[in-house]
Short mmCIF file of C-alpha atoms in Angstrom, two decimals:
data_model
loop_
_atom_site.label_atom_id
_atom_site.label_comp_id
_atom_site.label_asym_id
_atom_site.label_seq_id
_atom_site.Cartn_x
_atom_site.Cartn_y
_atom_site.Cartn_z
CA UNK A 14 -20.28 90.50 16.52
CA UNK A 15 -18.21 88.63 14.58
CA UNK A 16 -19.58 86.96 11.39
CA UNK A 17 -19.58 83.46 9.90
CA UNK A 18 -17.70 82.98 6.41
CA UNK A 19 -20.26 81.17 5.16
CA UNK A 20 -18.13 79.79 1.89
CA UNK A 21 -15.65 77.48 3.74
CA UNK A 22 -18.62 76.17 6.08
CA UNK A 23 -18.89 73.53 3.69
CA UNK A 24 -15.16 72.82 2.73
CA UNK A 25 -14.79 72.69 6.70
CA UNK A 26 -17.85 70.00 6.85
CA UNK A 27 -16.49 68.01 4.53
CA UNK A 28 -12.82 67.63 6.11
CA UNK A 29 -14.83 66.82 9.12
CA UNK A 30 -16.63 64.21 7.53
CA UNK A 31 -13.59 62.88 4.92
CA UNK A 32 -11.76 62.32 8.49
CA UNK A 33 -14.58 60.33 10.02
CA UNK A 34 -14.72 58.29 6.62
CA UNK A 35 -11.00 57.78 7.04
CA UNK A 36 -11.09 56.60 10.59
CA UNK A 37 -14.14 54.54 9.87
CA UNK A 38 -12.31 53.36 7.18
CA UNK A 39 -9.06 52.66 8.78
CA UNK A 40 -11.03 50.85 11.96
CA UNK A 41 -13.05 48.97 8.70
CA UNK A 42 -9.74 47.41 7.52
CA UNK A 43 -7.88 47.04 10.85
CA UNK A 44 -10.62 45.07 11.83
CA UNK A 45 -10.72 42.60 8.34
CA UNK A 46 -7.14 42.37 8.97
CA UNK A 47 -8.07 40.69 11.79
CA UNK A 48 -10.30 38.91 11.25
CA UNK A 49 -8.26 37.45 7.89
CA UNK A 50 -5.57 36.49 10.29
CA UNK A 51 -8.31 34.63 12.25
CA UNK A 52 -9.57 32.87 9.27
CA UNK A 53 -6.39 32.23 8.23
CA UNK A 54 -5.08 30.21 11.78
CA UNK A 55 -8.17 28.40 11.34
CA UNK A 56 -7.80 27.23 8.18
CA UNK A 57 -3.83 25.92 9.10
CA UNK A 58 -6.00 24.12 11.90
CA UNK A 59 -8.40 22.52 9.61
CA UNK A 60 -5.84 21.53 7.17
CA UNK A 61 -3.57 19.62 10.01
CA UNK A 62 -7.29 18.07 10.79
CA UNK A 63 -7.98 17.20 7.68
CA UNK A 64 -4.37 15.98 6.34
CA UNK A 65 -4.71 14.33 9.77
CA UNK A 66 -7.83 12.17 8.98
CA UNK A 67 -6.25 11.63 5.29
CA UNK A 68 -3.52 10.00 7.01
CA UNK A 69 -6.09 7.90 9.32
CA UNK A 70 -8.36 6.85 5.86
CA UNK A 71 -5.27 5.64 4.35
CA UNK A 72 -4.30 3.54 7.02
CA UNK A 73 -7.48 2.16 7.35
CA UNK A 74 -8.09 1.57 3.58
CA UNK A 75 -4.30 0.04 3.23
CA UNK A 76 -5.21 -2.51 6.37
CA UNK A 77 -8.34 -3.54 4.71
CA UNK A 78 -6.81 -3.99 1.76
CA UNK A 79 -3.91 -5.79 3.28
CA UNK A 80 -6.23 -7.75 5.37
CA UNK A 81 -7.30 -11.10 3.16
CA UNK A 82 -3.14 -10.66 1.58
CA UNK A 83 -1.99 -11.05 5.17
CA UNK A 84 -4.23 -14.67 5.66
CA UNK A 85 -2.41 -16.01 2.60
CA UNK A 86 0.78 -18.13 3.88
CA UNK A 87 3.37 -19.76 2.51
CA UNK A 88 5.60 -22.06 4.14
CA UNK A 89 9.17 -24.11 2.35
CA UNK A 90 10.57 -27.40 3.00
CA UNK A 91 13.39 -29.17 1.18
CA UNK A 92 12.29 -32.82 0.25
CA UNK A 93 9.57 -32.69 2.40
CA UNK A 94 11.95 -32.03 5.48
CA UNK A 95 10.80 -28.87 6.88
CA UNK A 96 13.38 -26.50 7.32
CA UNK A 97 12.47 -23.77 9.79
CA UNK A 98 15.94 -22.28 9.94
CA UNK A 99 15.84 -22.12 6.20
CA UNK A 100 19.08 -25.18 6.07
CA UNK A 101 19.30 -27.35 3.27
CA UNK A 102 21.19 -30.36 4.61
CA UNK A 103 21.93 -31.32 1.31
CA UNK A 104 18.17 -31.70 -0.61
CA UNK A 105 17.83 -31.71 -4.24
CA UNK A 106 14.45 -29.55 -4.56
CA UNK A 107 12.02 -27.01 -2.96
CA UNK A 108 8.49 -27.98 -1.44
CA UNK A 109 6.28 -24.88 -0.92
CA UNK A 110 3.05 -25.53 0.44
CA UNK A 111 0.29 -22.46 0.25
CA UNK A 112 -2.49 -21.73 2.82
CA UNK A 113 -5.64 -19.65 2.04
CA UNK A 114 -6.27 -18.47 5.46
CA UNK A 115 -9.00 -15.99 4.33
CA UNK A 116 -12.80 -15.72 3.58
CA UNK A 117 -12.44 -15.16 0.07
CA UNK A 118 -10.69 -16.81 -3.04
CA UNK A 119 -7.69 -16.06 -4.34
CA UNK A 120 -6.68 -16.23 -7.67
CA UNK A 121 -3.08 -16.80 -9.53
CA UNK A 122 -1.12 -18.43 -6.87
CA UNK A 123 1.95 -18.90 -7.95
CA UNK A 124 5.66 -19.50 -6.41
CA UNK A 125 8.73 -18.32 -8.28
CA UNK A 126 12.50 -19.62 -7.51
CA UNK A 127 15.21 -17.08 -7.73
CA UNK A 128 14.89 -14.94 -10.50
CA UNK A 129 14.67 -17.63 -13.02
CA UNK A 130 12.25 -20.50 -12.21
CA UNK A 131 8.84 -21.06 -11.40
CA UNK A 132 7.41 -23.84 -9.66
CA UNK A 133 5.12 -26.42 -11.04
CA UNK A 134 1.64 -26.42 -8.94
CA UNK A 135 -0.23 -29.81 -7.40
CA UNK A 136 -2.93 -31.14 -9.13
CA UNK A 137 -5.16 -33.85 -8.42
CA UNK A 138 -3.02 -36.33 -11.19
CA UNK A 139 0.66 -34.90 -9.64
CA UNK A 140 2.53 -31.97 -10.55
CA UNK A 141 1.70 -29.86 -14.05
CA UNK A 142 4.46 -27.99 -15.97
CA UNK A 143 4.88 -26.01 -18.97
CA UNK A 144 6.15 -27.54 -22.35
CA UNK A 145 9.25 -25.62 -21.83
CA UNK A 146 10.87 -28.40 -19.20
CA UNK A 147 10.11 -26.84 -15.97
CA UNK A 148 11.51 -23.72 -16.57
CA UNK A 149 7.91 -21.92 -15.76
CA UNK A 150 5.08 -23.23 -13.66
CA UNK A 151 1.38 -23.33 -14.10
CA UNK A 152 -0.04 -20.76 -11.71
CA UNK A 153 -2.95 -22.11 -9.43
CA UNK A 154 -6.03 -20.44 -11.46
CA UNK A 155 -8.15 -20.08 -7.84
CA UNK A 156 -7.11 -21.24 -5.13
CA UNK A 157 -10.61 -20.89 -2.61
CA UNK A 158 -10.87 -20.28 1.31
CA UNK A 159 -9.26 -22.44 3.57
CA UNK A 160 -7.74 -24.72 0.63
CA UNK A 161 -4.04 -25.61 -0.02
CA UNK A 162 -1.74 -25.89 -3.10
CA UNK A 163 1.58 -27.59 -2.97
CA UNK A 164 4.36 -26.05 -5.35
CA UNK A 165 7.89 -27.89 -5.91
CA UNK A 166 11.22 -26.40 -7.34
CA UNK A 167 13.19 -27.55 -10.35
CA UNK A 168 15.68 -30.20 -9.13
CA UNK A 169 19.30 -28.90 -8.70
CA UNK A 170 22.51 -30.12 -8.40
CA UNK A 171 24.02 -28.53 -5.88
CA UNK A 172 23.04 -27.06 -1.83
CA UNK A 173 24.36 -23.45 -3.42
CA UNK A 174 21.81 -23.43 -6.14
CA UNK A 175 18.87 -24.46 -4.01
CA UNK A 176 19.95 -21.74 -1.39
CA UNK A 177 20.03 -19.46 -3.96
CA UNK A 178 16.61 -19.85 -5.57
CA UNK A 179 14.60 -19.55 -2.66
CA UNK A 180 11.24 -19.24 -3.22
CA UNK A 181 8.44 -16.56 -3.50
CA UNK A 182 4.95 -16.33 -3.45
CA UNK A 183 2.73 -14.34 -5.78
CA UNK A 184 -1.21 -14.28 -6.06
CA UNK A 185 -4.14 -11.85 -6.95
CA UNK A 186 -6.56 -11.10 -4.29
CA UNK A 187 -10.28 -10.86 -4.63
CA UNK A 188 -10.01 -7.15 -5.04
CA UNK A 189 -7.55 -7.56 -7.67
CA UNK A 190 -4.94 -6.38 -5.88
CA UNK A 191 -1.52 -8.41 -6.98
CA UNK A 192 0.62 -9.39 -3.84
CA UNK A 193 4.05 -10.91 -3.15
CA UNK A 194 5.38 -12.83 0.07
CA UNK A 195 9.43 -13.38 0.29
CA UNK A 196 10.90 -15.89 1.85
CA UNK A 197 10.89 -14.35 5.19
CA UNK A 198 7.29 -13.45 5.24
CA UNK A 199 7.45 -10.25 4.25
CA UNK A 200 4.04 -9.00 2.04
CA UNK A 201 4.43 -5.92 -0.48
CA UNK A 202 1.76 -5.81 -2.70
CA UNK A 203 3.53 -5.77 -6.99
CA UNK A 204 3.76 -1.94 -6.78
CA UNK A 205 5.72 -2.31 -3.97
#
């Protein structure tokens, strides 16, 4: 009969369990691993969701925003001939007339020419101007829902210098956004 060395028993039971730690260990990691990979591809999908419905919010805030601005018209005639086409035909001055489409007020309507000149604003008694001869316009304070304001240019002495001060609409709306329409339309809000 053969007999058992008794003193590497244990050194032989502990390899035997250091190896089943190491596998469990190894199987332990290979399996976070995995499941990090997992957690990672979902979050990439939750961020495209989520940058996603950013995108949508934005859009939706901008067009609410946007939405009294856009009601807000402005439309130019030369000596009270309108001009679709945006000809002159040889007129002296600029008539812009201002619609508040919207629900709400708006306030400080006013309509610049060129780069230079503002326009003075209707009132009940005629037209009101700054003390400096014309050069800068009294904006419309409020103008409310549904209401009109008339603006006119400077005169000017030649077709070339009314073509080249066309006008431009500017006004706060009741969110205090500030807002600008060209003379084709277009709408940018100040920042813009």
């Amino acid at each position: 009969m053969s007999s058992i060395d008794w003193g590497d028993a244990p050194t032989w039971i502990a390899a035997v369990f250091a190896g089943g730690a190491a596998l469990f260990a190894g199987l332990t990691i290979r399996s976070q691993r995995q499941q990090i990979s997992e957690q990672r591809e979902f979050i990439g999908e939750q961020s495209q969701n989520l940058a996603l419905e950013r995108a949508e919010l934005r859009a939706a805030e901008a067009a609410r925003r946007s939405a009294q601005a856009k009601q807000v018209t402005m439309t130019y005639t030369t000596n009270g001939q309108l001009q679709p086409s945006g000809s002159l035909g040889g007129y002296d001055r600029w008539w812009v007339e201002v619609v508040n489409g919207s629900d709400e007020t708006v306030r400080n309507v006013i309509v610049r020419f060129g780069d230079t000149y503002d326009a003075a604003s209707a009132t009940e008694n005629g037209f009101r101007r700054h003390p400096d001869r014309g050069r800068r316009g009294v904006p419309v304070a409020a103008l409310g829902p549904g209401r009109t304001v008339t603006f006119q240019s400077p005169r000017w002495s030649s077709e070339a210098t009314i073509d080249n001060n066309r006008p431009a609409l500017q006004f706060t709306d009741a969110a205090g956004a500030i807002w600008r329409r060209d003379e084709h339309g277009v709408l940018a809000t100040a920042e813009e």
